[in-house]
Each structure stands twice: as C-alpha cells, then as structure tokens.
Amino acid sequence: MLAAVMYTQGLPTPYEHSQPFRIEEVDLEGPADDEVLVEIRAAGLCHSDLSQVAGLRKRKVPVVGGHEGAGIVREVGRNVNTLKEGDHVVMVGVSDCGHCQMCIENRPVLCNSVAWSRSQGLLPNGNRKLSRQGMPLNHYSGVSSFAQYAVTMPQTLIKVDPAVPLDIVAMFGCAVVTGAGSVFNAAQVRPGQNVVVFGLGGVGLNAVMAAKLSNADRIIGVDIHESKFALARELGCTDCVLATDPDIVPRIKELTQGGVDFAFEVSGSKPAMATAVAVTRKGGEIIGVGLGASGDLYSYDHAQLVAEEKVIRGSFLGSGVPARDLPLYVDYFQTGRLPVDRLKSGTMGFEQLNKNLDMLDKGDVVRQILLP
Ligand code: APR
Ligand code: ZN
Ligand code: ZN
C-alpha cells in the first residue's frame, strides 16, 4: 500500500522543499486475532503532526504518520466481536487496556499501557505491522492514518453511522474529541459562564462550538491571525481579540466583568498560556489543551496562586471516554448542533501532504483532509 513515511524529525521549512514525508510503498501485515484491518478513506492533518515533523515532540522514526482517520473495516481478527466487515469507523489515538489504574478509574485516554506502546511506536498489544523492504516502520499513536490501510486494535476504532461522510468523520478522532471534550468533560461549562479560547484552529473551534452548545455567555476567541475570526464568529465566538493586542488583558476582563470562568489554551503557545492565566477570574480554571513543546516551563507567582485559587489543568484528548463521547458528538453533528463540516478547508492527495504542512504552519487552513 501507499503510505507517508517520516524518516527524520526537525527538517526545515518550507516542508514543500525539505519533504519530511516520503510517499512510499510499504508492507502491512494482516490482522492478528485481536486486530482489525481498516481501509482508510480520509485522514485529517492536525497541528500535532506539525509538532512531530518540527521535532518539538520526539517520536520513534521511521514512522507512518497520521492520528486522525476514518475508514471502512475490511477484516477482523477472530477474537474481535465488536466490529464487522463493512462497518464505518473513526480512529482515535487511544486504546484502553481496561485494567491499569487509569482505565479502572474510567480515564481511558490516560491508559498507562498505551502511553508505553505509543512511545515505542507499536500497537498497544506490542505488535508491529508496518515495514518497508524488510525494515521495520513505527506506528504513530497506534493509528498511522496517512496510509491506504491500517491494522489497529478494535479499541482504537469507534463505529459511526455510515450516513456521515468519512471525510467529516475523520475530524472527530482528534479535533472534535479534544476540543469539544475539553469543554464538556474537563471544564463542564455551565450556562451563563464566560470562556476564552486561545487558538482558533481545528481543535479550538470545536471548543468554541461546544461552549456555544453549553450556553456559555461570552465566548471570546483569540488568535494571532485575524483571518481566523470570521469562521470563529460564525461558530459561536461573541468577541474576537488579536493575541498581539497590547490591551488584550483589560479588554477580556472588561468583556467578562473581571475575568473569564474558563480559559482554554488551544495553540500550544507559551505566551498564550500566560495571557490565559491573566484573564481568568479568581477561582476560575485555565485548561491547557494544545500540546506545547516538551520542556517548555511556566512560572506562577506562589502567593497569587494561593490567594486567587485559580486552577491550571491539562486536558488530553478531551478528558473523556471516546467510545461514549464520539457517538454523541456525531449525533450533535447530524442534528446541526456541532457543525464540524465547517472546519474542513479542503482535501489533498499524498503528493500535496508536505505542501499542506506549510499551509497549516502559516495558519492558512483549518482542517485539510488527506484522501489516500
Ligand atoms: N495565541 C493565540 N493563538 C495562536 C498563538 C498565540 N500565541 N499562536 C498560534 N495561534 C493560533 C494559530 O494561528 C492557529 O489558528 O493557534 C491556532 C492553532 O490551530 P491549528 O494550527 O489548526 O492547530 P490544531 O490542529 O487546532 O491544534 C491545536 O491542539 O492537538 C493540539 O498539538 C495540537 O497544539 C496543537 C493544538
Ligand atoms: Zn491531533
Ligand atoms: Zn489502561
């Protein structure tokens, strides 16, 4: 099959020229008893892919990229009884083992054993299915959706209504589950509360839509690109402020009578995190959703932390239970409450993948969908 393979992290921009992804013929071993073969019909390009290419987060190479995907089940191992040939599925970069401490606490996205297999470039059962001319290739988050087919664990796949187009379904696996989940599960925004979202990309706009669906009062969008504001307003932002506005802190405080209840940092940017803390009211919460560069550190005034009782917390992949949440989000989409289709900027073939990394890097697109 054809797949996008990355051999080196940290190649320079423009990626159109340095070509971090090479489109190659690779071998995929068929599914074992506890695995599933999926024909991938669509794969979203996320900012995390860009971080991986840039080398901000180290992963094992060579690796077949991609962690947002959707497709059709083509073969199931004999021990798999939750899916069957022909099912339409969305891929999620988690696969809970069911018995570690995190899984027992019903926090499957934090599953300890998946964290291990992810770091090793393996499937959660420890298998490796990808190779090229006998050379082993790594899996990316147990998904590797920049390919024509994938073999995954059944827990990575969530069955969806075949009536929903697969190029839209693909976005649910990361952008929707992460952005909407940060609002519904991590923050649990109540009607009338005020929120700000830093970073109006595929993930941030899902937080905006979820805040609207939660009947938040003020939904303030912040970005470094003014071009992001029109769509953000359409999807729920009541106000938009440029991250570079020197008066950003007093402006947001004024709009919210002293500060927001929840600040969502969805750009992975260190300066945005500092602003997020500054615009949050006493006792409010700052929720880090965007994955920054590993090693980035924040500082916080100790006395202020105590006296103001602000909470800083992380939210990974929506802090929920994907198998429970995703069907609900798909239903919200089908009933017009979560217009995820508005996030799709366009489609690409394999040959435009590197160029599309540059487009995402420049902030020119929201979600570009690879049709392998
Ligand atoms: N302040 C506000 N917005 C910013 C800043 C900043 N300092 N820096 C960048 N942005 C904006 C970009 O202009 C862009 O619109 O953040 C947005 C990020 O959007 P995308 O590139 O589309 O990224 P997305 O795929 O939504 O992912 C966002 O979530 O999953 C994580 O690792 C991923 O960190 C990434 C984040
Ligand atoms: Zn992602
Ligand atoms: Zn587990």
Short mmCIF file of C-alpha atoms and ligand atoms in Angstrom, two decimals:
data_model
loop_
_atom_site.label_atom_id
_atom_site.label_comp_id
_atom_site.label_asym_id
_atom_site.label_seq_id
_atom_site.Cartn_x
_atom_site.Cartn_y
_atom_site.Cartn_z
CA MET A 1 0.00 0.00 0.00
CA LEU A 2 0.98 3.66 -0.26
CA ALA A 3 1.84 5.49 2.97
CA ALA A 4 3.52 8.70 4.14
CA VAL A 5 6.73 7.78 5.97
CA MET A 6 8.81 10.18 8.04
CA TYR A 7 12.48 9.28 8.48
CA THR A 8 13.85 12.40 10.22
CA GLN A 9 12.29 14.89 12.60
CA GLY A 10 13.21 18.56 12.51
CA LEU A 11 13.69 19.13 8.78
CA PRO A 12 13.49 22.86 7.95
CA THR A 13 10.58 24.80 6.46
CA PRO A 14 9.30 25.15 3.83
CA TYR A 15 8.35 21.50 4.09
CA GLU A 16 7.31 21.59 0.47
CA HIS A 17 11.04 21.52 -0.26
CA SER A 18 12.51 19.57 2.66
CA GLN A 19 9.82 16.86 2.22
CA PRO A 20 9.60 15.34 5.73
CA PHE A 21 7.03 12.81 4.49
CA ARG A 22 8.06 10.47 1.70
CA ILE A 23 5.22 8.73 -0.11
CA GLU A 24 6.28 5.13 -0.49
CA GLU A 25 5.08 1.57 -0.99
CA VAL A 26 5.09 -0.10 2.42
CA ASP A 27 4.09 -3.54 3.66
CA LEU A 28 1.27 -4.08 6.11
CA GLU A 29 0.89 -7.44 7.81
CA GLY A 30 -2.69 -8.70 8.11
CA PRO A 31 -4.61 -8.56 11.39
CA ALA A 32 -3.84 -10.94 14.27
CA ASP A 33 -6.69 -12.45 16.29
CA ASP A 34 -7.14 -9.26 18.35
CA GLU A 35 -6.66 -6.74 15.50
CA VAL A 36 -8.66 -5.12 12.70
CA LEU A 37 -7.80 -4.14 9.12
CA VAL A 38 -9.25 -0.78 8.05
CA GLU A 39 -9.30 0.77 4.61
CA ILE A 40 -8.59 4.43 5.30
CA ARG A 41 -10.79 6.79 3.33
CA ALA A 42 -9.86 10.11 4.95
CA ALA A 43 -7.22 11.46 7.34
CA GLY A 44 -7.07 14.92 8.90
CA LEU A 45 -3.90 16.98 9.18
CA CYS A 46 -3.55 18.27 12.75
CA HIS A 47 -1.14 20.68 14.38
CA SER A 48 0.30 17.76 16.37
CA ASP A 49 1.53 16.32 13.07
CA LEU A 50 3.32 19.61 12.50
CA SER A 51 4.85 19.48 16.02
CA GLN A 52 6.06 15.97 15.30
CA VAL A 53 7.58 16.99 11.96
CA ALA A 54 9.24 20.00 13.59
CA GLY A 55 10.72 17.72 16.25
CA LEU A 56 9.03 19.50 19.16
CA ARG A 57 7.89 16.13 20.40
CA LYS A 58 10.15 13.18 19.85
CA ARG A 59 8.72 10.01 18.38
CA LYS A 60 10.40 6.93 17.02
CA VAL A 61 11.30 7.12 13.33
CA PRO A 62 10.87 5.93 10.66
CA VAL A 63 7.15 6.25 11.25
CA VAL A 64 3.97 6.17 9.20
CA GLY A 65 2.28 9.43 10.25
CA GLY A 66 -1.30 10.46 10.95
CA HIS A 67 -3.53 10.15 14.00
CA GLU A 68 -6.89 11.41 12.68
CA GLY A 69 -8.61 8.99 10.36
CA ALA A 70 -11.79 7.32 9.21
CA GLY A 71 -12.48 4.32 7.06
CA ILE A 72 -14.20 1.02 6.50
CA VAL A 73 -13.47 -2.23 8.31
CA ARG A 74 -12.20 -4.82 5.81
CA GLU A 75 -11.17 -7.73 8.04
CA VAL A 76 -11.44 -8.55 11.73
CA GLY A 77 -9.35 -10.96 13.80
CA ARG A 78 -11.18 -14.00 15.17
CA ASN A 79 -11.32 -12.61 18.74
CA VAL A 80 -12.87 -9.31 17.69
CA ASN A 81 -16.60 -9.30 18.23
CA THR A 82 -17.33 -5.57 18.48
CA LEU A 83 -16.84 -4.80 14.77
CA LYS A 84 -17.55 -6.47 11.46
CA GLU A 85 -16.51 -6.14 7.83
CA GLY A 86 -18.12 -3.07 6.23
CA ASP A 87 -18.51 -1.03 9.44
CA HIS A 88 -17.66 2.67 9.10
CA VAL A 89 -15.25 3.70 11.84
CA VAL A 90 -13.44 6.72 13.24
CA MET A 91 -9.91 6.16 14.55
CA VAL A 92 -8.86 7.52 17.96
CA GLY A 93 -5.27 7.61 19.19
CA VAL A 94 -6.10 5.76 22.39
CA SER A 95 -6.80 2.15 23.04
CA ASP A 96 -7.54 1.40 26.66
CA CYS A 97 -6.15 -1.79 28.13
CA GLY A 98 -9.08 -1.93 30.56
CA HIS A 99 -7.11 -2.97 33.63
CA CYS A 100 -4.46 -0.36 34.51
CA GLN A 101 -5.13 2.17 37.29
CA MET A 102 -6.27 4.86 34.82
CA CYS A 103 -8.61 2.51 32.98
CA ILE A 104 -10.09 1.35 36.29
CA GLU A 105 -10.78 5.00 37.12
CA ASN A 106 -12.58 5.27 33.75
CA ARG A 107 -9.95 7.61 32.30
CA PRO A 108 -9.05 5.59 29.18
CA VAL A 109 -7.22 8.42 27.40
CA LEU A 110 -4.65 8.28 30.20
CA CYS A 111 -4.20 4.48 29.93
CA ASN A 112 -0.70 3.61 31.19
CA SER A 113 0.00 0.76 28.81
CA VAL A 114 -0.96 2.82 25.74
CA ALA A 115 1.45 5.54 26.81
CA TRP A 116 4.15 2.88 26.68
CA SER A 117 3.24 1.40 23.28
CA ARG A 118 2.88 4.89 21.80
CA SER A 119 6.41 5.78 22.88
CA GLN A 120 7.69 2.52 21.37
CA GLY A 121 5.95 3.01 18.02
CA LEU A 122 4.00 -0.22 18.48
CA LEU A 123 0.35 -1.19 18.59
CA PRO A 124 -1.00 -1.42 22.17
CA ASN A 125 -0.73 -5.24 22.06
CA GLY A 126 3.01 -4.86 21.37
CA ASN A 127 2.78 -5.87 17.72
CA ARG A 128 4.32 -4.11 14.74
CA LYS A 129 2.55 -4.50 11.42
CA LEU A 130 4.42 -1.98 9.23
CA SER A 131 7.65 -2.46 7.28
CA ARG A 132 9.33 -1.45 4.07
CA GLN A 133 11.61 -3.82 2.20
CA GLY A 134 12.14 -5.74 5.44
CA MET A 135 12.92 -2.60 7.51
CA PRO A 136 10.55 -2.13 10.48
CA LEU A 137 8.44 1.04 10.48
CA ASN A 138 6.85 2.58 13.57
CA HIS A 139 3.17 3.10 14.20
CA TYR A 140 2.04 6.61 15.16
CA SER A 141 -0.27 6.63 18.21
CA GLY A 142 -1.48 3.16 17.24
CA VAL A 143 -3.23 4.77 14.25
CA SER A 144 -0.89 5.74 11.33
CA SER A 145 -3.69 7.07 9.15
CA PHE A 146 -1.54 8.63 6.41
CA ALA A 147 -1.83 5.35 4.55
CA GLN A 148 -4.27 3.42 2.40
CA TYR A 149 -4.83 0.79 5.08
CA ALA A 150 -4.13 0.36 8.78
CA VAL A 151 -4.13 -2.53 11.20
CA THR A 152 -5.20 -1.38 14.65
CA MET A 153 -6.69 -2.59 17.91
CA PRO A 154 -10.50 -2.64 17.97
CA GLN A 155 -10.48 -0.16 20.90
CA THR A 156 -8.91 2.40 18.51
CA LEU A 157 -12.00 2.20 16.29
CA ILE A 158 -15.42 3.59 17.05
CA LYS A 159 -18.30 2.62 14.83
CA VAL A 160 -20.19 5.54 13.26
CA ASP A 161 -23.36 5.95 11.23
CA PRO A 162 -22.42 5.26 7.58
CA ALA A 163 -24.64 8.18 6.56
CA VAL A 164 -21.97 10.63 7.74
CA PRO A 165 -19.32 11.27 5.04
CA LEU A 166 -15.96 9.77 6.05
CA ASP A 167 -14.02 12.98 5.28
CA ILE A 168 -16.06 14.63 8.04
CA VAL A 169 -15.92 11.60 10.34
CA ALA A 170 -12.09 11.74 10.28
CA MET A 171 -12.07 15.05 12.18
CA PHE A 172 -13.92 13.53 15.15
CA GLY A 173 -10.94 11.36 16.13
CA CYS A 174 -8.78 14.27 17.34
CA ALA A 175 -10.09 17.78 16.59
CA VAL A 176 -13.64 17.16 17.81
CA VAL A 177 -12.96 14.78 20.69
CA THR A 178 -10.14 17.02 22.00
CA GLY A 179 -11.78 20.43 21.57
CA ALA A 180 -15.36 19.56 22.50
CA GLY A 181 -14.23 17.20 25.27
CA SER A 182 -12.17 19.93 26.94
CA VAL A 183 -15.39 21.94 27.34
CA PHE A 184 -17.85 19.13 28.13
CA ASN A 185 -15.63 16.86 30.26
CA ALA A 186 -12.70 18.89 31.62
CA ALA A 187 -14.37 22.26 32.24
CA GLN A 188 -18.05 21.25 32.31
CA VAL A 189 -19.05 24.78 31.33
CA ARG A 190 -22.42 25.83 32.74
CA PRO A 191 -24.96 28.14 31.06
CA GLY A 192 -24.07 31.80 31.51
CA GLN A 193 -20.36 31.28 32.14
CA ASN A 194 -17.70 33.17 30.20
CA VAL A 195 -14.91 31.48 28.30
CA VAL A 196 -11.94 32.43 26.16
CA VAL A 197 -10.32 30.13 23.59
CA PHE A 198 -6.71 30.79 22.54
CA GLY A 199 -6.05 29.31 19.08
CA LEU A 200 -8.90 29.15 16.58
CA GLY A 201 -7.74 26.10 14.62
CA GLY A 202 -9.45 22.74 14.18
CA VAL A 203 -9.27 21.91 17.89
CA GLY A 204 -10.00 25.41 19.24
CA LEU A 205 -13.06 25.90 17.05
CA ASN A 206 -14.51 22.68 18.45
CA ALA A 207 -14.10 24.18 21.92
CA VAL A 208 -15.92 27.28 20.64
CA MET A 209 -18.82 25.19 19.24
CA ALA A 210 -19.04 23.16 22.45
CA ALA A 211 -19.08 26.34 24.56
CA LYS A 212 -21.94 27.64 22.46
CA LEU A 213 -23.79 24.35 22.86
CA SER A 214 -23.23 24.67 26.63
CA ASN A 215 -24.95 28.07 26.52
CA ALA A 216 -21.87 29.98 27.63
CA ASP A 217 -22.45 33.73 27.70
CA ARG A 218 -19.29 35.37 26.35
CA ILE A 219 -17.19 33.17 24.09
CA ILE A 220 -14.04 35.10 23.28
CA GLY A 221 -11.73 33.87 20.54
CA VAL A 222 -8.04 34.81 20.44
CA ASP A 223 -5.64 34.15 17.59
CA ILE A 224 -2.54 35.68 16.03
CA HIS A 225 -4.29 35.65 12.62
CA GLU A 226 -7.26 37.96 12.13
CA SER A 227 -8.25 35.74 9.18
CA LYS A 228 -9.48 33.15 11.71
CA PHE A 229 -12.12 35.44 13.20
CA ALA A 230 -14.90 35.22 10.59
CA LEU A 231 -15.39 31.46 10.94
CA ALA A 232 -14.92 31.68 14.73
CA ARG A 233 -17.78 34.20 14.94
CA GLU A 234 -19.96 32.01 12.72
CA LEU A 235 -19.39 29.03 15.01
CA GLY A 236 -20.07 30.83 18.29
CA CYS A 237 -17.50 33.46 19.27
CA THR A 238 -19.22 36.56 20.61
CA ASP A 239 -15.96 38.54 20.51
CA CYS A 240 -12.55 38.11 18.89
CA VAL A 241 -9.27 39.66 20.04
CA LEU A 242 -5.84 39.55 18.41
CA ALA A 243 -3.23 37.81 20.59
CA THR A 244 -0.89 40.70 19.79
CA ASP A 245 -3.32 43.38 21.03
CA PRO A 246 -1.37 45.17 23.79
CA ASP A 247 -4.65 45.69 25.69
CA ILE A 248 -5.77 42.07 25.44
CA VAL A 249 -5.91 41.51 29.22
CA PRO A 250 -8.00 44.60 30.15
CA ARG A 251 -10.21 44.07 27.09
CA ILE A 252 -11.11 40.50 28.03
CA LYS A 253 -11.57 41.45 31.69
CA GLU A 254 -13.91 44.26 30.68
CA LEU A 255 -15.95 41.96 28.43
CA THR A 256 -16.40 39.50 31.28
CA GLN A 257 -16.80 41.71 34.37
CA GLY A 258 -13.39 40.89 35.76
CA GLY A 259 -12.26 37.72 34.04
CA VAL A 260 -13.41 34.51 32.39
CA ASP A 261 -14.57 31.39 34.21
CA PHE A 262 -12.56 29.17 31.86
CA ALA A 263 -9.60 29.90 29.61
CA PHE A 264 -8.78 27.20 27.04
CA GLU A 265 -5.24 27.29 25.65
CA VAL A 266 -5.53 25.51 22.31
CA SER A 267 -2.50 26.80 20.43
CA GLY A 268 0.28 25.12 22.43
CA SER A 269 1.89 28.56 22.78
CA LYS A 270 3.71 29.61 25.94
CA PRO A 271 2.80 33.34 25.74
CA ALA A 272 -0.87 32.41 25.22
CA MET A 273 -0.76 30.37 28.44
CA ALA A 274 0.48 33.43 30.38
CA THR A 275 -2.31 35.58 28.95
CA ALA A 276 -4.81 32.82 29.75
CA VAL A 277 -3.80 32.92 33.42
CA ALA A 278 -4.05 36.72 33.48
CA VAL A 279 -7.59 36.89 32.03
CA THR A 280 -9.07 34.19 34.28
CA ARG A 281 -11.14 35.36 37.25
CA LYS A 282 -10.33 34.32 40.81
CA GLY A 283 -11.24 30.69 41.28
CA GLY A 284 -11.51 30.16 37.53
CA GLU A 285 -9.77 27.46 35.52
CA ILE A 286 -7.08 27.56 32.86
CA ILE A 287 -7.24 24.45 30.72
CA GLY A 288 -4.20 23.51 28.65
CA VAL A 289 -5.38 21.65 25.55
CA GLY A 290 -2.76 22.46 22.89
CA LEU A 291 0.38 20.37 23.24
CA GLY A 292 3.30 22.74 23.67
CA ALA A 293 6.91 21.82 23.04
CA SER A 294 8.10 19.30 25.63
CA GLY A 295 10.45 21.06 28.01
CA ASP A 296 8.55 24.39 27.94
CA LEU A 297 8.17 25.58 31.53
CA TYR A 298 5.78 28.09 33.10
CA SER A 299 6.25 30.19 36.20
CA TYR A 300 3.50 31.34 38.54
CA ASP A 301 3.54 33.71 41.50
CA HIS A 302 3.21 31.42 44.52
CA ALA A 303 1.31 33.85 46.75
CA GLN A 304 -1.08 34.71 43.91
CA LEU A 305 -1.79 31.03 43.30
CA VAL A 306 -2.92 30.65 46.90
CA ALA A 307 -4.77 33.94 47.24
CA GLU A 308 -6.66 33.69 43.93
CA GLU A 309 -7.41 29.96 43.90
CA LYS A 310 -7.04 29.66 40.16
CA VAL A 311 -6.75 26.14 38.81
CA ILE A 312 -4.42 25.18 35.98
CA ARG A 313 -5.09 21.77 34.49
CA GLY A 314 -4.34 19.82 31.37
CA SER A 315 -6.88 18.17 29.12
CA PHE A 316 -5.69 15.37 26.85
CA LEU A 317 -7.86 14.11 24.00
CA GLY A 318 -10.98 15.55 25.60
CA SER A 319 -10.55 14.06 29.09
CA GLY A 320 -13.41 11.68 28.45
CA VAL A 321 -14.33 8.24 27.25
CA PRO A 322 -14.09 8.31 23.44
CA ALA A 323 -16.32 5.25 22.98
CA ARG A 324 -19.03 7.02 24.98
CA ASP A 325 -18.45 10.57 23.70
CA LEU A 326 -17.84 10.17 19.97
CA PRO A 327 -21.22 8.69 19.04
CA LEU A 328 -22.80 11.57 20.97
CA TYR A 329 -20.71 14.17 19.09
CA VAL A 330 -21.61 12.53 15.77
CA ASP A 331 -25.26 12.83 16.78
CA TYR A 332 -24.72 16.52 17.63
CA PHE A 333 -23.27 16.93 14.13
CA GLN A 334 -26.17 15.14 12.45
CA THR A 335 -28.67 17.29 14.30
CA GLY A 336 -26.87 20.52 13.37
CA ARG A 337 -25.59 21.31 16.86
CA LEU A 338 -21.89 20.74 16.14
CA PRO A 339 -21.30 21.83 12.52
CA VAL A 340 -17.95 20.08 12.20
CA ASP A 341 -18.16 20.16 8.39
CA ARG A 342 -17.45 23.91 8.55
CA LEU A 343 -13.89 23.09 9.70
CA LYS A 344 -12.94 21.24 6.55
CA SER A 345 -10.84 23.62 4.43
CA GLY A 346 -10.17 21.23 1.56
CA THR A 347 -8.80 17.88 0.51
CA MET A 348 -5.42 16.67 -0.71
CA GLY A 349 -3.75 13.65 -2.20
CA PHE A 350 -0.50 12.15 -0.86
CA GLU A 351 1.59 14.29 -3.21
CA GLN A 352 0.35 17.52 -1.56
CA LEU A 353 0.90 16.39 2.04
CA ASN A 354 4.22 18.22 2.57
CA LYS A 355 2.90 21.41 1.00
CA ASN A 356 -0.14 21.20 3.27
CA LEU A 357 2.13 21.13 6.33
CA ASP A 358 3.32 24.60 5.25
CA MET A 359 -0.26 25.81 4.78
CA LEU A 360 -1.18 24.69 8.30
CA ASP A 361 2.04 26.17 9.68
CA LYS A 362 1.23 29.57 8.15
CA GLY A 363 -2.32 29.47 9.52
CA ASP A 364 -3.83 29.49 6.01
CA VAL A 365 -6.10 26.47 6.58
CA VAL A 366 -8.12 24.89 9.39
CA ARG A 367 -8.51 21.19 8.53
CA GLN A 368 -7.12 19.73 5.32
CA ILE A 369 -8.20 16.17 4.69
CA LEU A 370 -5.95 13.60 3.03
CA LEU A 371 -7.82 11.24 0.72
CA PRO A 372 -5.40 8.31 0.45
N1 APR B 1 -2.15 32.96 20.66
C1 APR B 1 -3.32 32.60 20.09
N2 APR B 1 -3.41 31.81 19.01
C2 APR B 1 -2.26 31.34 18.49
C3 APR B 1 -1.00 31.64 19.04
C4 APR B 1 -0.97 32.51 20.18
N3 APR B 1 0.17 32.87 20.76
N4 APR B 1 -0.06 31.01 18.31
C5 APR B 1 -0.71 30.34 17.35
N5 APR B 1 -2.04 30.54 17.44
C6 APR B 1 -3.11 30.01 16.60
C7 APR B 1 -2.78 29.74 15.15
O1 APR B 1 -2.82 30.93 14.37
C8 APR B 1 -3.88 28.76 14.74
O2 APR B 1 -5.03 29.41 14.27
O3 APR B 1 -3.48 28.74 17.08
C9 APR B 1 -4.20 28.05 16.06
C10 APR B 1 -3.78 26.60 16.06
O4 APR B 1 -4.58 25.97 15.12
P1 APR B 1 -4.08 24.77 14.21
O5 APR B 1 -2.74 25.04 13.68
O6 APR B 1 -5.17 24.45 13.27
O7 APR B 1 -3.89 23.60 15.31
P2 APR B 1 -4.91 22.48 15.80
O8 APR B 1 -4.83 21.32 14.89
O9 APR B 1 -6.21 23.09 16.12
O10 APR B 1 -4.19 22.03 17.14
C11 APR B 1 -4.09 22.92 18.23
O11 APR B 1 -4.03 21.19 19.83
O12 APR B 1 -3.89 18.91 19.43
C12 APR B 1 -3.22 20.06 19.82
O13 APR B 1 -0.97 19.68 19.33
C13 APR B 1 -2.10 20.33 18.88
O14 APR B 1 -1.06 22.17 19.92
C14 APR B 1 -1.97 21.80 18.92
C15 APR B 1 -3.35 22.30 19.31
ZN ZN B 2 -4.42 15.92 16.69
ZN ZN B 3 -5.17 1.02 30.72
#
